[in-house]
Short mmCIF file of C-alpha atoms in Angstrom, two decimals:
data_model
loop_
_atom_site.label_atom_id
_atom_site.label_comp_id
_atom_site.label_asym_id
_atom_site.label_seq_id
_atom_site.Cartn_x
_atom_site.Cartn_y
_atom_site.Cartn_z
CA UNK A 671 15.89 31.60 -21.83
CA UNK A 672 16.91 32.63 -18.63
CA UNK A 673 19.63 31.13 -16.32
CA UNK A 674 16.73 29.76 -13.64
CA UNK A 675 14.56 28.58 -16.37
CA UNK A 676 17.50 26.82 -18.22
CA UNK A 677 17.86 25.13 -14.66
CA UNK A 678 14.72 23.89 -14.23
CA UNK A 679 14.75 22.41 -17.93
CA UNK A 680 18.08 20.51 -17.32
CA UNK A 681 16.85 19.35 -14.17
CA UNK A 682 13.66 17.99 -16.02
CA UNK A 683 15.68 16.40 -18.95
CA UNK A 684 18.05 14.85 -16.15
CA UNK A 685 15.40 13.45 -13.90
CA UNK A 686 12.91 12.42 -16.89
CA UNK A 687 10.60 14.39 -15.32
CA UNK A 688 8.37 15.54 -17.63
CA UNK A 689 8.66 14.83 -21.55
CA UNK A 690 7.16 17.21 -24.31
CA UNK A 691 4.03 15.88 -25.40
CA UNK A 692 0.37 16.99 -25.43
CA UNK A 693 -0.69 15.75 -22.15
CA UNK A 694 -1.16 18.14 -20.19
CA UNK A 695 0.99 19.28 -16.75
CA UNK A 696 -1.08 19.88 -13.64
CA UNK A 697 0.67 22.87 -11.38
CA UNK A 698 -0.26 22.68 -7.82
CA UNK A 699 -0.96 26.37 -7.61
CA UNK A 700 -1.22 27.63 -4.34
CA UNK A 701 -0.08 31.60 -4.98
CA UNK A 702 2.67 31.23 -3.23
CA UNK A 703 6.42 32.18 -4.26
CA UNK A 704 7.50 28.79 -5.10
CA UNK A 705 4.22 27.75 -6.85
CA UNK A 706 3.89 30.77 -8.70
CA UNK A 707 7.66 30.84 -10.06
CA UNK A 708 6.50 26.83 -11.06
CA UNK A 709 4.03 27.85 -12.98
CA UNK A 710 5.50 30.28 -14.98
CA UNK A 711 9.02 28.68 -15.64
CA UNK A 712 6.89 25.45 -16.86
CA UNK A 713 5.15 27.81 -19.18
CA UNK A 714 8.35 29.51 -20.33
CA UNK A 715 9.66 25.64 -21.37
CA UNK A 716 6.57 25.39 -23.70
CA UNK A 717 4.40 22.70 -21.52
CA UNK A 718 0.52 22.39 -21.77
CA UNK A 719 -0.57 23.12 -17.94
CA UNK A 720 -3.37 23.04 -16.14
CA UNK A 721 -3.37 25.10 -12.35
CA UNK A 722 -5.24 23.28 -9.66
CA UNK A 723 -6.08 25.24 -6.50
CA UNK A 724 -7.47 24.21 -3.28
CA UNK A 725 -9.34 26.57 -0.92
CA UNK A 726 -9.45 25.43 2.73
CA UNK A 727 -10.76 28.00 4.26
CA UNK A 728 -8.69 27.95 7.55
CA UNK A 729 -7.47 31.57 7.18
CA UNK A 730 -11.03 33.34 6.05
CA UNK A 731 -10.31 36.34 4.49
CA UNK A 732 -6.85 35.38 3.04
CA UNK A 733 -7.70 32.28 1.88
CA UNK A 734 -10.41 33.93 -0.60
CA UNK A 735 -7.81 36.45 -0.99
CA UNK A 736 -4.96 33.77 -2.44
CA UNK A 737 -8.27 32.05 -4.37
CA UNK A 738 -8.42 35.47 -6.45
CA UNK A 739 -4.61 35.81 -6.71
CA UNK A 740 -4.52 32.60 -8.90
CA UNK A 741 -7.47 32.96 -10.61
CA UNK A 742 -6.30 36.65 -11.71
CA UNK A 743 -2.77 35.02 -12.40
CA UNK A 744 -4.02 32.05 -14.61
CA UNK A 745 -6.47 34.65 -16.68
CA UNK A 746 -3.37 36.77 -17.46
CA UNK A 747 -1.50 34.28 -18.84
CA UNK A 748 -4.10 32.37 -19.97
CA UNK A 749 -3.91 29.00 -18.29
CA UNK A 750 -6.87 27.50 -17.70
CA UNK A 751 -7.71 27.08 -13.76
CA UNK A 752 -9.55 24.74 -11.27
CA UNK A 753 -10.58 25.39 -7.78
CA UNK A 754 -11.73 22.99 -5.15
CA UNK A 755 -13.57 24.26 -1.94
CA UNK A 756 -11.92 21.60 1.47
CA UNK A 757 -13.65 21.41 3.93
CA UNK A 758 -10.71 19.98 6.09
CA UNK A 759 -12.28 19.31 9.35
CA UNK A 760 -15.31 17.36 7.62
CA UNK A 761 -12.18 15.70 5.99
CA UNK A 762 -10.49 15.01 9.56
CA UNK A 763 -13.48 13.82 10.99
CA UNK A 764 -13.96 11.34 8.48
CA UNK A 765 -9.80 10.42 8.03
CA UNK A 766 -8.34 11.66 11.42
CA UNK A 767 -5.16 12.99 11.50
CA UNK A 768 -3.86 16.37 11.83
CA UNK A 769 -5.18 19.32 10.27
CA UNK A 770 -2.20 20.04 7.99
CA UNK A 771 -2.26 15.62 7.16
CA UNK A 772 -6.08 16.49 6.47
CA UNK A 773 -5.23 18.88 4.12
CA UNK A 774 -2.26 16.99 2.39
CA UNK A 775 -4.48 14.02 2.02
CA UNK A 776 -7.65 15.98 0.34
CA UNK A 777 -5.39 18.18 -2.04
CA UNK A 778 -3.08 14.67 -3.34
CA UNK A 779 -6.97 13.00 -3.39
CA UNK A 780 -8.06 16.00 -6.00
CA UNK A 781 -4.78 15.89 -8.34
CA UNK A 782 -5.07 12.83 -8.87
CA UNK A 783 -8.50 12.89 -9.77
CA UNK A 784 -7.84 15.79 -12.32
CA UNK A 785 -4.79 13.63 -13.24
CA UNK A 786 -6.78 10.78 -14.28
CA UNK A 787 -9.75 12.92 -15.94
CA UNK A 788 -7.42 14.76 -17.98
CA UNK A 789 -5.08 12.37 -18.91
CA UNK A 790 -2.52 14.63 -17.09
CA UNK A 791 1.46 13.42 -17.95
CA UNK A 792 1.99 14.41 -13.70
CA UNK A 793 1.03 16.41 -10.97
CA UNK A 794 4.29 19.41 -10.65
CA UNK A 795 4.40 20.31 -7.23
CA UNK A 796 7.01 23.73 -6.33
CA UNK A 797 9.34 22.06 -3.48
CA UNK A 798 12.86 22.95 -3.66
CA UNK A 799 15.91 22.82 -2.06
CA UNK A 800 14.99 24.65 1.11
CA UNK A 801 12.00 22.37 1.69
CA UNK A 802 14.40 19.39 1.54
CA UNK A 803 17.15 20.43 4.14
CA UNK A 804 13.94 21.29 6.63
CA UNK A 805 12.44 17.79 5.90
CA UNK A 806 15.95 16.25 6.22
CA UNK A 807 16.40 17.76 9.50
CA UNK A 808 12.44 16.73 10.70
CA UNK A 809 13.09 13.44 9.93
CA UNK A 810 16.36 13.37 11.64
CA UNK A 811 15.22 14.62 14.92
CA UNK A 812 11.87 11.94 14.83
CA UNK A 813 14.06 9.03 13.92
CA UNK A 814 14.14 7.71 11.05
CA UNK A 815 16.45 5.56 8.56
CA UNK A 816 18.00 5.71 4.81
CA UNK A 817 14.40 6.52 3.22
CA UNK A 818 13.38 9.67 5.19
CA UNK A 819 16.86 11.31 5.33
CA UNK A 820 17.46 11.38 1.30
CA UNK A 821 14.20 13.74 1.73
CA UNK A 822 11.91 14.23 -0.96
CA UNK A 823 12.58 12.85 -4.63
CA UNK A 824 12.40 13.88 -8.28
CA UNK A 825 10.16 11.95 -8.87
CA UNK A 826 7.33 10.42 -6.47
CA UNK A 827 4.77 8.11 -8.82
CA UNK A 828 2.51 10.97 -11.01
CA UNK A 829 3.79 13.49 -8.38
CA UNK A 830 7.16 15.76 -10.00
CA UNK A 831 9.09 18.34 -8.29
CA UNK A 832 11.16 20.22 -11.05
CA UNK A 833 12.28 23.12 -8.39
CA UNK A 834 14.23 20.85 -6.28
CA UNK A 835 18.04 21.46 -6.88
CA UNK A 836 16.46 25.32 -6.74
CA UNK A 837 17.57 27.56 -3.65
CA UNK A 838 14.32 29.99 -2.44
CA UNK A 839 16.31 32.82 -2.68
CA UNK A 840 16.85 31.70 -6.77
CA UNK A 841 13.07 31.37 -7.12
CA UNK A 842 12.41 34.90 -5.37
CA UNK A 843 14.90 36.45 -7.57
CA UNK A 844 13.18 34.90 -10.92
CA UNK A 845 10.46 36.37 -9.64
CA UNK A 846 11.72 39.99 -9.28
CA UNK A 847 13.27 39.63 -12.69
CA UNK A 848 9.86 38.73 -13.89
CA UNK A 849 8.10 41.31 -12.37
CA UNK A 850 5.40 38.88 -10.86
CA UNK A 851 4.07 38.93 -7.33
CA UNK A 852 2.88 36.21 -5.34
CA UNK A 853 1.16 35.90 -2.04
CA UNK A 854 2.44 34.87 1.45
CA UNK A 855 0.81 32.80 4.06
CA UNK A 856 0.74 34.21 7.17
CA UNK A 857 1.11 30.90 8.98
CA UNK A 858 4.17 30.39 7.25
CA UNK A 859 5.42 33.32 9.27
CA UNK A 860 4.40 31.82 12.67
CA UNK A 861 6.03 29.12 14.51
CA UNK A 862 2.62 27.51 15.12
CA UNK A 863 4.29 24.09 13.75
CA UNK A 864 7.32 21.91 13.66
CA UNK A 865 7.97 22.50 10.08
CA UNK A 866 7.95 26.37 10.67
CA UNK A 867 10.31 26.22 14.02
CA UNK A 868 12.91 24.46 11.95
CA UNK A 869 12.23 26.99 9.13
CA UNK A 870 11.71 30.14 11.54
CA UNK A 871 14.65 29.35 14.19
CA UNK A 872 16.96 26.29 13.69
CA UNK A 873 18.08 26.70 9.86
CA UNK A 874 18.79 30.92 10.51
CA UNK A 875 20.43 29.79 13.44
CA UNK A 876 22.91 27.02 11.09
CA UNK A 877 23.56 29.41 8.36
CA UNK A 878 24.57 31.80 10.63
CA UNK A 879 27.49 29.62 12.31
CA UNK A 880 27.89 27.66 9.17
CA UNK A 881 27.31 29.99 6.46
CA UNK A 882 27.64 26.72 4.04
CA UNK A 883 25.24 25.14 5.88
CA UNK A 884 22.91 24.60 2.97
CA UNK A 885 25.28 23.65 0.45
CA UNK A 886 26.68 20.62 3.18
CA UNK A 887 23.08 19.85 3.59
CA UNK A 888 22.15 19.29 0.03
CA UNK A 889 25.37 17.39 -0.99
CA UNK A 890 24.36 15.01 2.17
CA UNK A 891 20.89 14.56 0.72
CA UNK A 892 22.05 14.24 -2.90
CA UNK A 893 24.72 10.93 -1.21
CA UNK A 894 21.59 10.05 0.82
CA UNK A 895 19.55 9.20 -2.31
CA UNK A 896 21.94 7.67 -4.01
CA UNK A 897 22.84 5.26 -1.11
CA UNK A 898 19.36 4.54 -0.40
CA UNK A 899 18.68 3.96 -4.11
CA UNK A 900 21.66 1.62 -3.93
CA UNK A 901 20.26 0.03 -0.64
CA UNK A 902 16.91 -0.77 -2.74
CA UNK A 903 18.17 -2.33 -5.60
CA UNK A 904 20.13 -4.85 -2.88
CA UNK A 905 17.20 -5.27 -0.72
CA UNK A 906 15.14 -6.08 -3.90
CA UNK A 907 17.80 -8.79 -5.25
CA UNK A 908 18.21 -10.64 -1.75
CA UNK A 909 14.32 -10.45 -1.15
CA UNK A 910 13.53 -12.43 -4.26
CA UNK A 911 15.77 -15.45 -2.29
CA UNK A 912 12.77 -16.01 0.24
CA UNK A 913 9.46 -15.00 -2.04
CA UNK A 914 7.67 -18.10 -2.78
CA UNK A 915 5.67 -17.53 -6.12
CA UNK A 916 2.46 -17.06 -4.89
CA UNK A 917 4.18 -14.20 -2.63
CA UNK A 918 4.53 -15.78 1.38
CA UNK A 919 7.93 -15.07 2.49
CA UNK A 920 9.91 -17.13 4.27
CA UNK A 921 10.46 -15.49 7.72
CA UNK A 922 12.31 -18.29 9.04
CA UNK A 923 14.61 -19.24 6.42
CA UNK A 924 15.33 -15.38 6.28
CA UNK A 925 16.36 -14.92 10.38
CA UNK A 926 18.55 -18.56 10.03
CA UNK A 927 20.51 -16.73 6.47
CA UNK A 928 20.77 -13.08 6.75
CA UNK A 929 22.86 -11.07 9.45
CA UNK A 930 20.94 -8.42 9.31
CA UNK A 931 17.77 -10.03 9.29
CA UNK A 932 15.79 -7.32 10.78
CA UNK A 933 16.66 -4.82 8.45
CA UNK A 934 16.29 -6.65 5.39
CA UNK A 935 12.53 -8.26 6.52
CA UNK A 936 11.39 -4.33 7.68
CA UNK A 937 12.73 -3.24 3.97
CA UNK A 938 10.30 -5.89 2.51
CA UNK A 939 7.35 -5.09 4.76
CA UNK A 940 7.14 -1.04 5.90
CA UNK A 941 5.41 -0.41 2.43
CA UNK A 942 2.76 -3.14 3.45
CA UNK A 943 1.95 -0.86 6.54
CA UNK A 944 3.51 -3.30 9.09
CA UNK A 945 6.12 -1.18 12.18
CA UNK A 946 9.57 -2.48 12.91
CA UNK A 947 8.19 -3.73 16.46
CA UNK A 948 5.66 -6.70 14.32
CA UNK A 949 8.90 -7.23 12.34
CA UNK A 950 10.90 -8.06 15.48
CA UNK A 951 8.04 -10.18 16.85
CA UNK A 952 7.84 -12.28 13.61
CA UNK A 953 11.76 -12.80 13.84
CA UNK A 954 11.47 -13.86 17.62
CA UNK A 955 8.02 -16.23 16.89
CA UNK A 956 9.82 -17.77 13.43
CA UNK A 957 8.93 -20.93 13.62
CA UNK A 958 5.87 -20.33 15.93
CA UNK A 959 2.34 -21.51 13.91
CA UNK A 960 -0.74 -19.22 13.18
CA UNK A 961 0.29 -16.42 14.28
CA UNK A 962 -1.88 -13.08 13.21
CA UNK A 963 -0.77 -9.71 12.28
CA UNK A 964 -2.50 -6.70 10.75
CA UNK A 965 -1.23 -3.97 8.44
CA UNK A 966 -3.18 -1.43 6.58
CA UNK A 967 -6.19 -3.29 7.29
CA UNK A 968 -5.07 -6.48 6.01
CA UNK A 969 -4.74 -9.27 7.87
CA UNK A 970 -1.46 -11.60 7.59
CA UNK A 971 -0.63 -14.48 9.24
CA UNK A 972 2.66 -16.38 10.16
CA UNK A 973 2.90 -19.91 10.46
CA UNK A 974 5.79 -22.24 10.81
CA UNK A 975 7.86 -19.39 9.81
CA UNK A 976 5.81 -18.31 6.34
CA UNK A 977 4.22 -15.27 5.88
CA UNK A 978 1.20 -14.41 4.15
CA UNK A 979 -1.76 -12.61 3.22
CA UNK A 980 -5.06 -14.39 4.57
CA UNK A 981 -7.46 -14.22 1.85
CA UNK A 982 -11.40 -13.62 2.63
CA UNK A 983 -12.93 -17.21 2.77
CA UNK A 984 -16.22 -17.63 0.58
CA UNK A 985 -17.13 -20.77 2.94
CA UNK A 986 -17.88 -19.19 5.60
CA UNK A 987 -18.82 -15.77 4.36
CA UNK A 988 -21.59 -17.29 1.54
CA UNK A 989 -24.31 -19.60 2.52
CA UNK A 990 -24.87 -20.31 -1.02
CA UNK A 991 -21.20 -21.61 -1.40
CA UNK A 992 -21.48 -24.92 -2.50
CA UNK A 993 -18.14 -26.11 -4.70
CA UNK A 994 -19.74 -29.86 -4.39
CA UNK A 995 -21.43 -31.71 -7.82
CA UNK A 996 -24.13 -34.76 -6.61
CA UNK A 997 -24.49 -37.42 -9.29
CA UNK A 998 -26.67 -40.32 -8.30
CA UNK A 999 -24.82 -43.97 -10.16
CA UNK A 1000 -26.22 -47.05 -10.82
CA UNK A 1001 -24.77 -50.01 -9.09
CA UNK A 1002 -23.47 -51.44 -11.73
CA UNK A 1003 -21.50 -48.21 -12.84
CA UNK A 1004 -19.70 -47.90 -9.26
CA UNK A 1005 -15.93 -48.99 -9.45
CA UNK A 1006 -15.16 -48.90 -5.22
CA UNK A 1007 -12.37 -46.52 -4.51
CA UNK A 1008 -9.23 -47.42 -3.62
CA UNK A 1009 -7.92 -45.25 -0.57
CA UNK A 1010 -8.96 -41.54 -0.77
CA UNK A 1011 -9.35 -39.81 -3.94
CA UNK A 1012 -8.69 -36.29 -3.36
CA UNK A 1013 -11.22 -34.83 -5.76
CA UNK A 1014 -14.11 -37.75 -5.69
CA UNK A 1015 -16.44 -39.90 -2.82
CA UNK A 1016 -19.14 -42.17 -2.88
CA UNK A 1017 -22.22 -42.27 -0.02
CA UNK A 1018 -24.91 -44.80 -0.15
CA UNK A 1019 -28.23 -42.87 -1.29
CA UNK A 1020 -29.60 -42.41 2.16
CA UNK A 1021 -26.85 -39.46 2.73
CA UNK A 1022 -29.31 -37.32 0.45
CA UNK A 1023 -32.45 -38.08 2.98
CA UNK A 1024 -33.36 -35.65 5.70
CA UNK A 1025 -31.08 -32.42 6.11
CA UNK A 1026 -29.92 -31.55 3.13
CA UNK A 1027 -26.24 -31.37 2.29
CA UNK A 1028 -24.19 -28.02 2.47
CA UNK A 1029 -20.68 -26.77 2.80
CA UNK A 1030 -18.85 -24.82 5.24
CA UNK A 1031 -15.22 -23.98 6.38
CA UNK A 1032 -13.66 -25.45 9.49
CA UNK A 1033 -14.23 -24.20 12.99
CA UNK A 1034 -12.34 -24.97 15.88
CA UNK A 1035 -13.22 -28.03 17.88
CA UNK A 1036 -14.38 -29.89 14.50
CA UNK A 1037 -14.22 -33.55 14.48
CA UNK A 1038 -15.08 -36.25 12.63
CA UNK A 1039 -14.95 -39.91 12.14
CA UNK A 1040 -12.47 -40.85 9.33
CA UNK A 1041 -13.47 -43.59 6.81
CA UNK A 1042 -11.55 -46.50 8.80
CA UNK A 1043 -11.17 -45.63 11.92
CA UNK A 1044 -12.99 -46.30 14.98
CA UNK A 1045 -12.70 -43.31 17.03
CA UNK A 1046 -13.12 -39.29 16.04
CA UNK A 1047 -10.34 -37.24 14.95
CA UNK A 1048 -10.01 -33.37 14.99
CA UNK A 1049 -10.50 -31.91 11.50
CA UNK A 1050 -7.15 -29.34 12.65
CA UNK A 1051 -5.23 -32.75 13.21
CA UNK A 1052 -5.75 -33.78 9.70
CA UNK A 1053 -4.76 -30.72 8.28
CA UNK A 1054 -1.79 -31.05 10.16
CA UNK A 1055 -1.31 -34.63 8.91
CA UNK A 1056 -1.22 -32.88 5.38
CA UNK A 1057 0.93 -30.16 6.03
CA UNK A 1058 -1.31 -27.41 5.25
CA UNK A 1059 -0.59 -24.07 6.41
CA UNK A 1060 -2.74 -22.42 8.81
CA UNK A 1061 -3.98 -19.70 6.26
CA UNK A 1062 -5.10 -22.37 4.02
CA UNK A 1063 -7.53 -24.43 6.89
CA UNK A 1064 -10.31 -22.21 6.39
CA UNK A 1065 -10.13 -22.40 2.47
CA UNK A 1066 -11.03 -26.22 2.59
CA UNK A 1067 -14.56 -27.16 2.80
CA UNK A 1068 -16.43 -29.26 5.04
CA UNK A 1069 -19.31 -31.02 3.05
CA UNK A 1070 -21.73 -31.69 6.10
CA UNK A 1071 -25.14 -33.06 7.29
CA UNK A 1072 -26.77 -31.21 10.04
CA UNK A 1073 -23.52 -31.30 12.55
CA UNK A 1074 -22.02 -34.00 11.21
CA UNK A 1075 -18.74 -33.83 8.87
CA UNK A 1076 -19.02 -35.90 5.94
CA UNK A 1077 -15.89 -34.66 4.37
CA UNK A 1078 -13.07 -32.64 4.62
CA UNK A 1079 -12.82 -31.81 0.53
CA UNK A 1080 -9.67 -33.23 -0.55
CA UNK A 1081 -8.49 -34.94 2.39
CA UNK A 1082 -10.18 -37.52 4.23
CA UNK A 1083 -13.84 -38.55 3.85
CA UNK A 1084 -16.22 -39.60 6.98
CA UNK A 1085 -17.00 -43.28 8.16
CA UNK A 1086 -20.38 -41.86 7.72
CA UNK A 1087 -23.19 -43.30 4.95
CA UNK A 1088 -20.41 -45.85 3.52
CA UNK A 1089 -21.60 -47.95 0.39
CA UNK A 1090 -21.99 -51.39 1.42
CA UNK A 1091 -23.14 -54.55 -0.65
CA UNK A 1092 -26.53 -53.85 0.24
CA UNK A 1093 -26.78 -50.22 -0.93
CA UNK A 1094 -29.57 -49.68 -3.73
CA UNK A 1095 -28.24 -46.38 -4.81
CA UNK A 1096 -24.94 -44.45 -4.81
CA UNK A 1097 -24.19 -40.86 -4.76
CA UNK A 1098 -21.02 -39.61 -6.23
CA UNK A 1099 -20.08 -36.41 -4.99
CA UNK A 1100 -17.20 -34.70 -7.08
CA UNK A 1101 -15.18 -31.28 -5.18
CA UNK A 1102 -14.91 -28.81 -7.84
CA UNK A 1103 -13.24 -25.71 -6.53
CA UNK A 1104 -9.19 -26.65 -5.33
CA UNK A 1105 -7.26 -24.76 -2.77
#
């Protein structure tokens, strides 16, 4: 075995990366140095792989050119090969985003497709060392915190990256001592992008006034992850102290407890999709009510300092939604209630005359008449009576009559179609679907 290949299988054992099974390995296979020294080394260690390729088509000739590279490469050592033809400005167009995001987003899209199909064990990907001080250095000069300076991981979900304690220079050597070429991109040799300027100008520029330069910059990454990983497992521990069970967090018992508030409430939402500036406007509107934020499409909303997911309402969204049973009594079955049941009401048989019955959610500017009262009240005003939380309001249904609120499910029946002494027949109506 030799010394680079002995590498890359301690760094697998270390970083359970991979184990030695029969599922198989998909190898991001691009033809490039890095990729091509991937696949080989994982074929050295005795792994069942699989090469996926993606053709974009951005650099004509050469892209068809690297396409037959791989598939030349996989027949001569005999690993079987996929291809898949991007059209990345279809993909854009569709997505948005840059072109090289496009691109990113339609090759990880693919993987995992073949990873699932196959029953793939991961997806190897050929970043190393290199690649990790440039996206340390990226990251540092946009702004960012713990997460984006440890750079990339081991490990990333099905996605493994067993050349990443590996210099390029070690990887171009292996190569040489295999006798195997690879291809090179010719945009990789043009500062057309960030990436490349940092690559092309700033690191050459480092090394040469601190020839250690790399060394420093790994050792910082490897204290990065660990500090980061240590920051995690705290953030993890003191979030469970204000996670209800069904999942709302408790925004404003969080500001009043935790000194650094903001920190810890962005830690618990960024993977959600929401920025640091909705975290400081939830810590400044704590105790505010019904307040409405979207992430990733979601929609979230805050409410005497709770935080949580709005779920879709079937009320409102289904006119067949009806979570009421109608039983018609005799007279002498009915037992007259005593104060509001939550779950059961009576009308006299008239309220099943004219318009039929139907449910809905609430609206604003609902009122009603309670059972008892002279005067209307507004159906929000009862739910604030009850203490239910804003995201729940729409969740409760209105059993109505035309425009007229008969009940608000759970809470407080209408004045509307009481039984009196003289009624003949008596509907019991019975809510079946809690909130």
């Amino acid at each position: 075995m030799l010394p680079f290949e002995l590498q890359i299988h301690n760094t697998i054992e270390q970083q359970l990366l991979l184990t030695p099974s029969d599922a198989p390995v998909i190898v991001a296979l691009s033809g490039g140095a890095d990729s091509v020294a991937l696949l080989l080394v994982l074929k050295a260690l005795g792994y069942r792989l699989l090469a996926a390729h993606c053709n974009f088509h951005l650099r004509a000739d050469e892209s068809n050119a690297d396409e037959a590279f791989v598939r030349r490469l996989c027949q001569a050592q005999g690993i079987e090969l996929r291809v898949k033809d991007v059209d990345v400005e279809e993909w854009r167009r569709r997505c948005g985003g840059s072109v090289e995001m496009a691109a990113r987003e339609a090759r990880y899209q693919w993987f995992d497709a073949l990873r699932l199909e196959l029953g793939a064990q991961a997806i190897a990907v050929a970043h190393h060392a290199d690649d990790n001080a440039e996206t340390l250095l990226l990251n540092l000069l946009r702004g960012t915190g713990l997460s984006g300076l440890r750079g990339m991981l081991p490990r990333n979900g099905h996605v493994v990256r067993p050349l990443l304690d590996c210099r390029r220079a070690d990887i171009e050597q292996y190569l040489a001592l295999k006798g195997q070429s690879y291809v090179t991109d010719s945009t990789n040799l043009k500062p057309l992008y960030t990436r490349n300027r940092l690559r092309l100008d700033l690191l050459p520029y480092l090394r040469l006034y601190w020839p250690e330069a790399d060394k420093a910059l790994a050792l910082t990454i490897h204290h990065l992850r660990q500090a980061d990983a240590f920051v995690q497992d705290a953030v993890a521990e003191k979030s469970q102290r204000y996670l209800t069970p069904e999942g709302h967090i408790l925004v404003k018992e969080l500001k009043a407890r935790e000194p650094h508030a903001s920190f810890l409430l962005y830690q618990m939402l960024s993977s959600r999709g929401f920025s640091a500036t909705q975290v400081a406007d939830m810590l400044n509107s704590a105790a505010a009510s019904g307040l409405i934020f979207k992430a990733d499409g979601r929609e979230w909303v805050l409410d005497r300092g709770v935080l949580c997911q709005a779920e879709p309402q079937p009320a409102a969204a289904d006119p067949a939604f009806f979570p009421f049973t109608i039983e018609i009594i005799e007279r002498s079955d009915f037992t007259p209630q005593r104060g509001d049941d939550a779950r059961v009401t009576y009308y006299d048989g008239s309220v099943l005359d004219g318009e039929p019955l139907r449910a809905r959610s609430w609206q604003q500017g609902d009122r009603m008449q309670p059972f008892g009262m002279r005067g209307t009240k507004k159906v929000s005003d009862l739910f604030t009576n009850a203490k239910l939380g804003l995201h729940l309001k729409p969740s409760v249904p209105l059993l109505v009559k035309g425009e007229k609120i008969l009940w608000v499910a759970g809470l407080r029946r209408s004045a509307l179609y009481p039984v009196t002494p003289q009624s003949q027949k008596i509907v019991k109506i019975t809510f079946i679907s809690p909130y």
